[in-house]
CSV table of C-alpha atoms in Angstrom, one decimal:
chain,number,residue,atom,x,y,z
A,60,MET,CA,2.7,15.8,-57.2
A,61,PRO,CA,0.3,14.6,-54.5
A,62,GLU,CA,0.8,10.9,-53.5
A,63,PHE,CA,-1.9,8.5,-54.4
A,64,GLU,CA,-2.8,5.2,-52.8
A,65,GLN,CA,-2.1,2.2,-55.0
A,66,THR,CA,-4.9,-0.4,-54.8
A,67,LEU,CA,-3.5,-3.0,-57.2
A,68,GLY,CA,-1.7,-6.0,-55.8
A,69,ALA,CA,2.0,-6.9,-56.4
A,70,GLY,CA,1.1,-9.6,-58.9
A,71,ALA,CA,-1.0,-7.2,-61.0
A,72,LEU,CA,1.7,-4.5,-60.9
A,73,ILE,CA,4.4,-6.9,-62.0
A,74,SER,CA,2.2,-8.2,-64.8
A,75,ILE,CA,1.7,-4.7,-66.0
A,76,ALA,CA,5.4,-4.1,-65.9
A,77,ALA,CA,6.0,-7.3,-68.0
A,78,GLY,CA,3.3,-6.2,-70.4
A,79,ALA,CA,4.9,-2.8,-70.7
A,80,VAL,CA,8.3,-4.2,-71.6
A,81,ALA,CA,6.7,-6.6,-74.1
A,82,LEU,CA,4.8,-3.7,-75.7
A,83,LEU,CA,7.9,-1.7,-75.8
A,84,LEU,CA,9.8,-4.4,-77.7
A,85,VAL,CA,6.9,-5.1,-80.1
A,86,LEU,CA,6.7,-1.3,-80.9
A,87,ILE,CA,10.5,-1.1,-81.5
A,88,ILE,CA,11.1,-4.4,-83.3
A,89,GLN,CA,7.8,-5.2,-85.1
A,90,PHE,CA,6.4,-1.8,-85.9
A,91,ARG,CA,9.8,0.0,-86.1
A,92,VAL,CA,8.6,2.8,-83.8
A,93,HIS,CA,11.6,5.0,-82.7
A,94,ALA,CA,12.7,4.1,-79.2
A,95,PHE,CA,12.1,7.7,-78.0
A,96,VAL,CA,8.5,7.7,-79.1
A,97,ALA,CA,7.9,4.1,-77.9
A,98,LEU,CA,9.2,4.8,-74.4
A,99,ILE,CA,7.0,7.9,-74.1
A,100,LEU,CA,3.9,6.0,-75.3
A,101,VAL,CA,4.6,3.0,-73.0
A,102,SER,CA,5.3,5.3,-70.1
A,103,PHE,CA,1.9,7.1,-70.6
A,104,LEU,CA,0.0,3.8,-71.0
A,105,THR,CA,1.7,2.3,-67.9
A,106,ALA,CA,0.8,5.3,-65.8
A,107,LEU,CA,-2.8,5.1,-67.1
A,108,VAL,CA,-3.2,1.4,-66.4
A,109,THR,CA,-1.7,1.5,-63.0
A,110,GLY,CA,-4.2,4.1,-61.8
A,111,ILE,CA,-2.0,7.2,-61.5
A,112,PRO,CA,-4.6,10.1,-61.5
A,113,ALA,CA,-5.0,11.6,-64.9
A,114,ALA,CA,-4.2,15.1,-63.5
A,115,ASN,CA,-0.8,13.8,-62.3
A,116,ILE,CA,0.3,11.8,-65.3
A,117,LEU,CA,1.8,14.6,-67.3
A,118,THR,CA,3.6,15.9,-64.3
A,119,THR,CA,5.0,12.5,-63.5
A,120,LEU,CA,6.2,12.1,-67.1
A,121,THR,CA,7.8,15.5,-67.5
A,122,SER,CA,9.4,15.7,-64.1
A,123,ALA,CA,11.2,12.3,-64.5
A,124,PHE,CA,12.2,13.2,-68.1
A,125,GLY,CA,13.6,16.6,-67.1
A,126,SER,CA,15.5,15.4,-64.0
A,127,THR,CA,17.2,12.6,-66.1
A,128,LEU,CA,18.2,15.0,-68.8
A,129,GLY,CA,19.6,17.5,-66.3
A,130,GLY,CA,22.5,15.1,-65.5
A,131,VAL,CA,22.8,13.3,-68.9
A,132,ALA,CA,22.6,16.0,-71.6
A,133,LEU,CA,25.6,18.0,-70.4
A,134,LEU,CA,27.9,15.0,-70.0
A,135,VAL,CA,27.0,13.4,-73.3
A,136,GLY,CA,27.1,16.6,-75.2
A,137,LEU,CA,30.4,17.9,-73.9
A,138,GLY,CA,31.9,14.4,-74.1
A,139,ALA,CA,30.9,14.2,-77.8
A,140,MET,CA,32.5,17.6,-78.4
A,141,LEU,CA,35.8,16.6,-76.9
A,142,GLY,CA,35.8,13.3,-78.8
A,143,ARG,CA,35.0,15.1,-82.1
A,144,LEU,CA,37.8,17.6,-81.6
A,145,LEU,CA,40.3,14.8,-81.0
A,146,GLU,CA,39.0,12.8,-83.9
A,147,VAL,CA,39.1,15.5,-86.5
A,148,SER,CA,42.5,16.8,-85.4
A,149,GLY,CA,44.2,13.5,-86.4
A,150,GLY,CA,45.1,12.7,-82.9
A,151,ALA,CA,44.0,9.1,-83.1
A,152,GLN,CA,46.4,8.3,-85.9
A,153,ALA,CA,49.2,10.2,-84.2
A,154,LEU,CA,48.8,8.3,-81.0
A,155,ALA,CA,48.5,5.0,-82.7
A,156,ASP,CA,51.5,5.5,-84.9
A,157,ASP,CA,53.6,6.6,-81.8
A,158,LEU,CA,52.5,3.5,-79.9
A,159,VAL,CA,53.3,1.1,-82.8
A,160,ARG,CA,56.8,2.7,-82.9
A,161,ARG,CA,57.3,2.3,-79.2
A,162,PHE,CA,55.8,-1.2,-78.8
A,163,GLY,CA,57.4,-2.6,-82.0
A,164,GLU,CA,55.7,-4.3,-84.9
A,165,LYS,CA,55.3,-7.6,-83.1
A,166,ARG,CA,53.1,-5.9,-80.5
A,167,ALA,CA,51.3,-3.8,-83.0
A,168,PRO,CA,47.8,-5.3,-82.1
A,169,MET,CA,48.4,-4.4,-78.5
A,170,ALA,CA,49.6,-0.9,-79.5
A,171,LEU,CA,46.5,-0.3,-81.6
A,172,GLY,CA,44.3,-1.6,-78.8
A,173,ILE,CA,45.9,0.7,-76.2
A,174,ALA,CA,45.5,3.7,-78.5
A,175,SER,CA,41.8,2.8,-78.9
A,176,LEU,CA,41.4,2.5,-75.2
A,177,PHE,CA,42.7,6.1,-74.8
A,178,PHE,CA,40.4,7.4,-77.5
A,179,GLY,CA,37.5,5.3,-76.3
A,180,PHE,CA,37.2,7.6,-73.3
A,181,PRO,CA,35.6,10.5,-75.2
A,182,ILE,CA,34.9,9.1,-78.7
A,183,PHE,CA,31.8,6.9,-79.3
A,184,PHE,CA,32.2,3.4,-80.6
A,185,ASP,CA,31.2,3.8,-84.2
A,186,ALA,CA,33.1,7.1,-84.6
A,187,GLY,CA,36.2,5.7,-82.9
A,188,LEU,CA,36.2,2.6,-85.1
A,189,VAL,CA,35.9,4.8,-88.3
A,190,VAL,CA,38.9,6.9,-87.1
A,191,MET,CA,41.1,3.9,-86.4
A,192,LEU,CA,40.2,1.9,-89.6
A,193,PRO,CA,42.8,3.5,-91.9
A,194,VAL,CA,45.5,3.1,-89.3
A,195,MET,CA,44.5,-0.5,-88.7
A,196,PHE,CA,44.4,-1.3,-92.4
A,197,THR,CA,47.8,0.3,-93.0
A,198,VAL,CA,49.4,-1.7,-90.2
A,199,ALA,CA,47.7,-4.9,-91.2
A,200,ARG,CA,48.9,-4.5,-94.8
A,201,ARG,CA,52.5,-3.7,-93.7
A,202,LEU,CA,52.8,-6.5,-91.1
A,203,GLY,CA,50.6,-9.2,-92.7
A,204,GLY,CA,48.4,-11.8,-91.0
A,205,SER,CA,44.6,-11.8,-90.5
A,206,LEU,CA,42.9,-8.5,-90.1
A,207,LEU,CA,41.2,-10.0,-87.0
A,208,LEU,CA,44.6,-9.8,-85.2
A,209,TYR,CA,44.4,-6.0,-85.3
A,210,GLY,CA,40.6,-5.5,-85.7
A,211,ILE,CA,39.3,-7.4,-82.7
A,212,PRO,CA,41.6,-5.6,-80.1
A,213,VAL,CA,40.6,-2.2,-81.6
A,214,ALA,CA,36.8,-3.0,-81.8
A,215,THR,CA,36.9,-4.4,-78.3
A,216,ALA,CA,38.7,-1.4,-76.8
A,217,PHE,CA,36.2,1.1,-78.1
A,218,SER,CA,33.3,-1.2,-77.1
A,219,VAL,CA,34.4,-1.7,-73.4
A,220,MET,CA,34.9,2.0,-73.0
A,221,HIS,CA,31.6,2.8,-74.6
A,222,VAL,CA,29.7,0.3,-72.4
A,223,PHE,CA,31.4,0.7,-69.0
A,224,VAL,CA,33.0,4.2,-68.7
A,225,PRO,CA,31.3,7.7,-68.6
A,226,PRO,CA,30.9,10.1,-70.3
A,227,HIS,CA,29.3,7.6,-72.8
A,228,PRO,CA,25.5,7.7,-72.8
A,229,GLY,CA,24.8,4.2,-71.5
A,230,PRO,CA,26.8,4.3,-68.2
A,231,VAL,CA,25.9,8.0,-67.7
A,232,ALA,CA,22.2,7.3,-68.1
A,233,ALA,CA,22.4,4.3,-65.7
A,234,ALA,CA,24.4,6.3,-63.2
A,235,GLU,CA,21.8,9.1,-63.3
A,236,LEU,CA,18.9,6.6,-62.9
A,237,LEU,CA,20.5,4.6,-60.1
A,238,GLY,CA,22.2,7.5,-58.3
A,239,ALA,CA,25.8,6.3,-58.8
A,240,ASP,CA,28.7,8.7,-58.4
A,241,VAL,CA,30.2,9.4,-61.8
A,242,GLY,CA,33.8,9.6,-60.5
A,243,LEU,CA,33.5,6.3,-58.7
A,244,LEU,CA,31.8,4.8,-61.8
A,245,ILE,CA,34.8,5.9,-64.0
A,246,LEU,CA,37.2,4.2,-61.6
A,247,VAL,CA,35.2,1.0,-61.3
A,248,GLY,CA,34.5,1.1,-65.1
A,249,LEU,CA,38.2,1.3,-65.9
A,250,ILE,CA,39.0,-1.5,-63.4
A,251,VAL,CA,36.5,-3.7,-65.3
A,252,ALA,CA,37.1,-2.4,-68.8
A,253,ILE,CA,40.9,-3.0,-69.0
A,254,PRO,CA,41.0,-6.6,-67.9
A,255,THR,CA,37.9,-7.3,-70.0
A,256,TRP,CA,39.8,-5.8,-73.0
A,257,ILE,CA,42.9,-7.9,-72.3
A,258,LEU,CA,40.8,-11.1,-72.2
A,259,ALA,CA,38.1,-10.5,-74.8
A,260,GLY,CA,40.1,-8.2,-77.0
A,261,HIS,CA,43.8,-8.9,-77.0
A,262,PHE,CA,43.9,-12.6,-76.2
A,263,PHE,CA,40.7,-13.6,-78.0
A,264,GLY,CA,41.7,-11.4,-81.0
A,265,LYS,CA,45.1,-13.3,-81.1
A,266,TRP,CA,43.3,-16.7,-80.8
A,267,ILE,CA,40.6,-16.1,-83.4
A,268,GLY,CA,43.1,-14.2,-85.7
A,269,ASN,CA,45.3,-17.3,-85.9
A,270,ARG,CA,42.3,-19.5,-86.9
A,271,ILE,CA,40.4,-17.3,-89.3
A,272,ASP,CA,42.5,-15.7,-92.1
A,273,LEU,CA,40.6,-12.5,-92.9
A,274,PRO,CA,42.4,-10.3,-95.5
A,275,VAL,CA,42.3,-6.5,-95.5
A,276,PRO,CA,39.4,-5.4,-97.7
A,277,GLU,CA,40.7,-4.5,-101.2
A,278,ASN,CA,38.5,-1.4,-101.3
A,279,ALA,CA,39.7,-0.1,-98.0
A,280,SER,CA,40.2,3.6,-98.5
A,281,GLU,CA,43.2,5.5,-97.3
A,282,GLU,CA,42.0,8.9,-98.6
A,283,LYS,CA,43.3,12.0,-96.9
A,284,SER,CA,40.9,14.7,-95.7
A,285,SER,CA,41.4,18.4,-96.0
A,286,GLU,CA,42.3,18.4,-92.3
A,287,ASP,CA,45.6,16.6,-93.2
A,288,THR,CA,47.0,19.9,-94.3
A,289,ILE,CA,47.4,20.8,-90.7
A,290,THR,CA,50.0,18.9,-88.7
A,291,PRO,CA,48.4,16.5,-86.3
A,292,PRO,CA,49.0,17.0,-82.6
A,293,SER,CA,51.7,15.1,-80.7
A,294,SER,CA,50.7,12.0,-78.9
A,295,ALA,CA,51.8,13.7,-75.6
A,296,LEU,CA,49.3,16.5,-76.2
A,297,VAL,CA,46.5,14.1,-77.0
A,298,VAL,CA,47.2,12.1,-73.8
A,299,ALA,CA,47.2,15.3,-71.8
A,300,LEU,CA,43.8,16.3,-73.2
A,301,LEU,CA,42.4,12.9,-72.4
A,302,VAL,CA,43.8,12.9,-68.9
A,303,LEU,CA,42.7,16.4,-68.0
A,304,PRO,CA,39.0,15.7,-67.4
A,305,LEU,CA,39.8,12.5,-65.6
A,306,LEU,CA,42.1,14.4,-63.2
A,307,LEU,CA,39.4,17.0,-62.5
A,308,ILE,CA,36.7,14.4,-61.9
A,309,PHE,CA,39.0,12.3,-59.7
A,310,LEU,CA,39.8,15.5,-57.7
A,311,ASN,CA,36.1,15.8,-57.0
A,312,THR,CA,35.8,12.2,-55.8
A,313,GLY,CA,38.9,12.5,-53.7
A,314,LEU,CA,37.6,15.7,-52.0
A,315,ASP,CA,34.3,14.0,-51.3
A,316,PHE,CA,36.2,11.1,-49.6
A,317,ALA,CA,38.2,13.6,-47.6
A,318,ARG,CA,35.0,15.3,-46.4
A,319,ALA,CA,33.5,11.9,-45.4
A,320,GLN,CA,36.6,11.3,-43.4
A,321,ALA,CA,36.3,14.7,-41.7
A,322,TRP,CA,39.7,15.8,-43.1
A,323,VAL,CA,38.3,19.0,-44.5
A,324,SER,CA,35.3,21.1,-43.8
A,325,LYS,CA,32.5,20.9,-46.3
A,326,ASP,CA,31.6,24.6,-45.5
A,327,ALA,CA,35.0,25.9,-46.6
A,328,SER,CA,34.7,28.2,-49.6
A,329,TRP,CA,37.8,26.7,-51.3
A,330,PHE,CA,36.4,23.2,-50.8
A,331,GLN,CA,33.0,24.1,-52.4
A,332,LEU,CA,34.8,25.8,-55.4
A,333,ALA,CA,37.1,22.8,-55.9
A,334,ARG,CA,34.2,20.4,-55.8
A,335,THR,CA,32.4,22.5,-58.4
A,336,ILE,CA,35.4,22.6,-60.7
A,337,GLY,CA,35.8,18.8,-60.3
A,338,ALA,CA,32.1,18.1,-61.1
A,339,THR,CA,31.9,16.1,-64.3
A,340,PRO,CA,30.0,18.7,-66.4
A,341,ILE,CA,32.4,21.5,-65.4
A,342,ALA,CA,35.5,19.2,-65.8
A,343,LEU,CA,34.3,18.3,-69.4
A,344,LEU,CA,33.6,22.0,-70.1
A,345,ILE,CA,37.1,23.0,-69.1
A,346,SER,CA,38.5,20.1,-71.2
A,347,VAL,CA,36.5,21.1,-74.3
A,348,LEU,CA,37.6,24.8,-73.9
A,349,VAL,CA,41.3,23.7,-73.6
A,350,ALA,CA,41.0,21.3,-76.5
A,351,SER,CA,39.3,23.9,-78.6
A,352,TYR,CA,42.3,26.2,-78.3
A,353,ALA,CA,45.0,23.6,-78.3
A,354,LEU,CA,43.6,21.8,-81.4
A,355,GLY,CA,42.2,25.0,-83.0
A,356,PRO,CA,43.9,28.4,-83.1
A,357,ALA,CA,47.1,27.0,-81.5
A,358,ARG,CA,47.5,24.7,-84.6
A,359,GLY,CA,46.3,27.0,-87.3
A,360,ARG,CA,42.5,26.2,-87.3
A,361,SER,CA,40.2,29.2,-87.4
A,362,ALA,CA,37.6,29.7,-84.6
A,363,LEU,CA,34.9,29.2,-87.2
A,364,LYS,CA,36.3,25.8,-88.1
A,365,VAL,CA,36.5,24.8,-84.4
A,366,GLU,CA,32.9,25.9,-84.0
A,367,ARG,CA,31.8,23.7,-86.9
A,368,ILE,CA,33.7,20.7,-85.5
A,369,VAL,CA,32.0,20.9,-82.1
A,370,GLU,CA,28.6,21.6,-83.8
A,371,SER,CA,28.9,18.5,-85.9
A,372,ALA,CA,29.4,16.4,-82.6
A,373,LEU,CA,25.9,17.2,-81.3
A,374,GLY,CA,23.7,15.8,-84.1
A,375,PRO,CA,24.6,12.2,-83.6
A,376,VAL,CA,24.1,12.2,-79.8
A,377,CYS,CA,20.7,14.0,-79.8
A,378,SER,CA,18.8,10.8,-80.3
A,379,VAL,CA,20.7,9.1,-77.5
A,380,ILE,CA,20.1,12.0,-75.1
A,381,LEU,CA,16.3,12.0,-75.9
A,382,ILE,CA,16.1,8.2,-75.5
A,383,THR,CA,17.9,8.5,-72.2
A,384,GLY,CA,15.4,11.1,-71.0
A,385,ALA,CA,12.5,8.9,-72.1
A,386,GLY,CA,14.1,5.9,-70.2
A,387,GLY,CA,14.1,8.1,-67.1
A,388,MET,CA,10.5,8.9,-67.7
A,389,PHE,CA,9.7,5.2,-67.8
A,390,GLY,CA,11.6,4.7,-64.5
A,391,GLY,CA,9.7,7.6,-63.0
A,392,VAL,CA,6.4,6.0,-63.8
A,393,LEU,CA,7.5,2.7,-62.4
A,394,ARG,CA,8.4,4.5,-59.1
A,395,ALA,CA,5.2,6.6,-58.9
A,396,SER,CA,2.9,3.6,-59.7
A,397,GLY,CA,4.5,1.3,-57.1
A,398,ILE,CA,5.7,-1.2,-59.7
A,399,GLY,CA,9.3,-0.7,-58.5
A,400,ASP,CA,8.4,-1.6,-54.9
A,401,ALA,CA,6.5,-4.6,-56.1
A,402,LEU,CA,9.4,-5.8,-58.3
A,403,SER,CA,11.8,-5.3,-55.4
A,404,GLY,CA,9.6,-7.4,-53.1
A,405,ALA,CA,9.2,-10.2,-55.8
A,406,LEU,CA,12.9,-10.4,-56.3
A,407,ALA,CA,13.4,-10.7,-52.5
A,408,ASP,CA,10.8,-13.4,-52.3
A,409,ILE,CA,12.4,-15.6,-55.0
A,410,GLY,CA,15.9,-15.0,-53.6
A,411,MET,CA,17.3,-13.4,-56.7
A,412,PRO,CA,19.7,-10.6,-55.9
A,413,VAL,CA,18.9,-7.3,-57.6
A,414,PHE,CA,22.5,-7.4,-58.9
A,415,VAL,CA,21.8,-10.6,-60.9
A,416,ALA,CA,18.3,-9.5,-61.9
A,417,GLY,CA,19.6,-6.3,-63.5
A,418,PHE,CA,22.1,-8.3,-65.6
A,419,LEU,CA,19.5,-10.8,-66.7
A,420,ILE,CA,16.9,-8.2,-67.6
A,421,SER,CA,19.4,-6.2,-69.5
A,422,THR,CA,20.6,-9.3,-71.4
A,423,ALA,CA,17.0,-10.2,-72.3
A,424,LEU,CA,16.3,-6.7,-73.6
A,425,ARG,CA,19.5,-6.7,-75.5
A,426,VAL,CA,18.8,-10.0,-77.3
A,427,ALA,CA,15.2,-8.9,-78.0
A,428,GLN,CA,15.7,-5.5,-79.5
A,429,GLY,CA,19.5,-5.1,-80.2
A,430,SER,CA,20.4,-1.7,-78.9
A,431,ALA,CA,22.8,-1.8,-76.0
A,432,THR,CA,21.9,1.7,-74.9
A,433,VAL,CA,18.1,1.1,-74.9
A,434,ALA,CA,18.7,-2.2,-73.1
A,435,LEU,CA,20.8,-0.6,-70.4
A,436,ILE,CA,18.5,2.4,-69.9
A,437,THR,CA,15.3,0.3,-69.8
A,438,ALA,CA,16.8,-2.3,-67.4
A,439,ALA,CA,18.2,0.5,-65.1
A,440,GLY,CA,14.7,2.1,-65.0
A,441,LEU,CA,13.1,-1.3,-64.1
A,442,VAL,CA,15.5,-2.1,-61.3
A,443,GLN,CA,15.9,1.5,-60.0
A,444,PRO,CA,13.3,1.3,-57.2
A,445,ALA,CA,14.6,-2.1,-56.1
A,446,ILE,CA,18.2,-0.7,-56.0
A,447,GLN,CA,17.1,2.3,-54.0
A,448,ALA,CA,15.2,0.0,-51.6
A,449,ALA,CA,18.3,-2.1,-51.1
A,450,GLY,CA,20.2,1.0,-50.1
A,451,TYR,CA,23.3,0.4,-52.1
A,452,GLN,CA,25.9,3.2,-52.1
A,453,GLY,CA,29.4,4.1,-53.4
A,454,ILE,CA,31.3,1.2,-55.0
A,455,GLU,CA,28.5,-1.3,-54.6
A,456,LEU,CA,26.2,1.0,-56.6
A,457,ALA,CA,28.9,1.5,-59.3
A,458,ALA,CA,29.3,-2.3,-59.5
A,459,VAL,CA,25.5,-2.7,-60.0
A,460,VAL,CA,25.7,-0.2,-62.9
A,461,ILE,CA,28.5,-2.2,-64.5
A,462,ALA,CA,26.6,-5.4,-64.0
A,463,VAL,CA,23.6,-4.0,-65.9
A,464,ALA,CA,25.9,-2.6,-68.5
A,465,SER,CA,27.4,-6.0,-69.0
A,466,GLY,CA,24.1,-7.5,-69.8
A,467,SER,CA,23.5,-4.9,-72.5
A,468,VAL,CA,26.3,-6.3,-74.7
A,469,MET,CA,25.5,-10.0,-74.5
A,470,LEU,CA,24.8,-12.1,-77.5
A,471,SER,CA,24.9,-9.4,-80.2
A,472,HIS,CA,23.2,-10.6,-83.4
A,473,VAL,CA,21.4,-9.4,-86.5
A,474,ASN,CA,19.2,-6.8,-84.7
A,475,ASP,CA,22.3,-4.9,-83.5
A,476,SER,CA,23.7,-2.1,-85.6
A,477,GLY,CA,27.2,-2.9,-84.3
A,478,PHE,CA,26.9,-6.4,-85.7
A,479,TRP,CA,26.5,-5.0,-89.2
A,480,LEU,CA,28.9,-2.1,-88.8
A,481,VAL,CA,31.8,-4.3,-87.9
A,482,GLY,CA,30.8,-7.0,-90.4
A,483,ARG,CA,30.7,-4.4,-93.2
A,484,PHE,CA,34.0,-2.6,-92.2
A,485,PHE,CA,35.9,-5.9,-91.9
A,486,ASN,CA,34.2,-7.4,-95.0
A,487,MET,CA,33.0,-10.5,-93.1
A,488,ASP,CA,30.0,-12.7,-93.9
A,489,ILE,CA,27.3,-13.2,-91.3
A,490,LYS,CA,28.7,-16.6,-90.2
A,491,THR,CA,32.2,-15.1,-89.6
A,492,THR,CA,30.7,-12.1,-87.8
A,493,PHE,CA,28.9,-14.5,-85.4
A,494,LYS,CA,32.2,-16.3,-84.8
A,495,THR,CA,34.1,-13.1,-84.1
A,496,TRP,CA,32.0,-10.1,-83.1
A,497,THR,CA,29.2,-12.0,-81.3
A,498,VAL,CA,31.6,-14.2,-79.4
A,499,MET,CA,33.7,-11.2,-78.4
A,500,GLN,CA,30.6,-9.2,-77.2
A,501,THR,CA,29.4,-12.2,-75.2
A,502,LEU,CA,32.8,-12.6,-73.6
A,503,MET,CA,32.7,-8.9,-72.7
A,504,GLY,CA,29.4,-9.3,-71.0
A,505,LEU,CA,30.3,-12.4,-69.0
A,506,ILE,CA,33.7,-11.1,-68.0
A,507,GLY,CA,32.3,-7.7,-67.1
A,508,PHE,CA,29.6,-9.3,-65.0
A,509,ALA,CA,32.0,-11.5,-63.2
A,510,LEU,CA,34.4,-8.7,-62.4
A,511,SER,CA,31.6,-6.4,-61.3
A,512,GLY,CA,30.3,-9.2,-59.0
A,513,LEU,CA,33.7,-9.6,-57.5
A,514,ILE,CA,33.9,-5.8,-56.8
A,515,PHE,CA,30.4,-5.9,-55.4
A,516,TRP,CA,31.3,-8.7,-53.1
A,517,LEU,CA,34.5,-7.2,-51.9
A,518,ALA,CA,32.9,-3.8,-51.3
């Protein structure tokens, strides 16, 4: 697309950006327009108002949309397939039961939380919570005490993994938009997610569970599905399947570090092949194929059944993938119009670091419209040009992604589907949900931001 000369001043461009975000929120909140449609419409109107030539608008929109999806769709789709295979196979319950036996009943909340951290890598928040509910209810009935003692560590574990660690849609989309290395982001995400879970999940869960006596819902179902006729996998197999893609991705990151240190030649054919195998989409593809066999024909499931399982994983993530692409479209318009450069200059003038601005913008979007994914993607698109202008690389860039992700979980309230999901599953009224879920999510955001800031400063 030919470059055009922007004639509008920085003040006008920033005002247009603020108006675009406000319009986006009004469309989503007030008029209930789907986020995918709203992002496309706002991207088009922003391009029009900022003076991008009409002949170039469609190219600007579609090129940004396509380049974003190229990196996101494969990761999210394959990650969802892997998570669905592990979910349907009964692996979550097998691993949780094994950990409870190993840790002992007194440490059952910790055991359930650790199991949820493992499964939080490939399984999305809502699906993971549904899988662990019967296990959590059974343990809570057997051992007694408030359901919050067990529920908060489990919910927090799935939430921190969903928010901070690829291949979940939010961090994947932000990494794609900001240019962060996925392997490094997984490492930094885990470094932030685990301490965050310990503080906001384990310790807060124990504290609030001793203060609010929440019984196990009487109508909590413990029905067995038809899949229970097949013996669930061992916890060792489950852990191996979860670790496999991580090892391959870390191999890729390690080889890139070796190349940067001139330990190996980047032109060597074995090096290029190993880097390709360790690329995140290929690593997840290999893991899905291995899991399809290990949890399918190797355990008595037909190939047709495995096909249906992985097919069922794609429907729920299609909306997220399309919203991510539309968020990339919005970011592309901000870059092409010059808004990104104007925003970067304004932040520099007022002395606010882009790192802090990303967190605050993401927090504001989260509070206004509820969806953590939409908040993260939109905030990443807004600060993308400023991040690029700052020249952040490597661990610094990964820390910025985590900071923006931290803002996307702040102050969850009634416009957040997770607020109602957890409240309904745990049979809590709105006041109790605020005292438990909202406080936990806000702790997650503050702790995540603090840890990412420390990593950013040390880098």
